Amino acid sequence: MASESELTEFLKSVEKRAFKRSVYHVRNQESALDIVQDSMMKLSEHYGHKPVEELPMLFQRILSNCTLDWFRRQKVQNALFSNMSDFESSNEDEDFNLLEALDASSGSDLGESAESITDRAQTLRGIETEIQQLPGRQREAFLMRYWEEMDVAETAAAMGCSQGSVKTHCSRAVAALSKALRAKGIKL
């Protein structure tokens, strides 16, 4: 059984990565924040009594489901208001600010030149752009495996698919990213 402090610590440890993952999926910061908050609330309300070891898998599954629910709501909303352009948001192209994330994580930049910092930021922006271009399931599998550092079995359980599907999605995502990044002249 997870104590209240253990649950709080777990939620603190996953909030930034969950937000980033949600932004990759929905491409809107406000919606991503809503999805993450809903996921955290559902975990706390319905699964707070579970052992701490089970929380990561449960949270990933809840986050995936909340993201799918958001897309379903958007589909219904767009169908209802397709002829009424007044109701469409003008902020749909708002991007996640990668530089804010870099500022928060970079304390070792003190001896680094401005040119290398800028080059690294541009490279990360290029990678982030290409990740956003991946098909949804490939992006989801890629982010869980390489961003969340989940193993194949955990990713398969969180995505609700077979381990073979996870491997296929990841392989295709890596191949697509590699090709796109090479075309942009980005070498890792």
C-alpha angles and dihedrals in degrees: 000000000000115000120223091257092049091051091048092049091048092051091048090051095054104035099091096045091045090051092049091048091050092049089053089054104041099024092218124099097208093050091045091052090050091050093050093046092049090049093050092048092050092049091050095045101042106024106025089110093060122102116274092245091063096050099084094055093043092049093049091051092047091048091051091049093048089050091051090048090053091053091048091051090049091051092052092044092049091049092051095047101031092118095043106072090175089078096054118105118246093204098068094115095056108133133210110259105239093185091063089054091048092050091053094049101038117087094135095066094092096100095035123103121247089241094057092045090051092046091051092048091050091048091050091048090052091050091047091050092051092048089054090054093058118104112265100256093044091049091048093050092044094050094046093048100041106020099036091031093225119159123242095264093050092047091049091051093047093047094043095235140102125284088244090058090051090052091048093048092048093046092051092045093051091047093049093046092047092051094045094046093048088051088055091049094249113144120189 
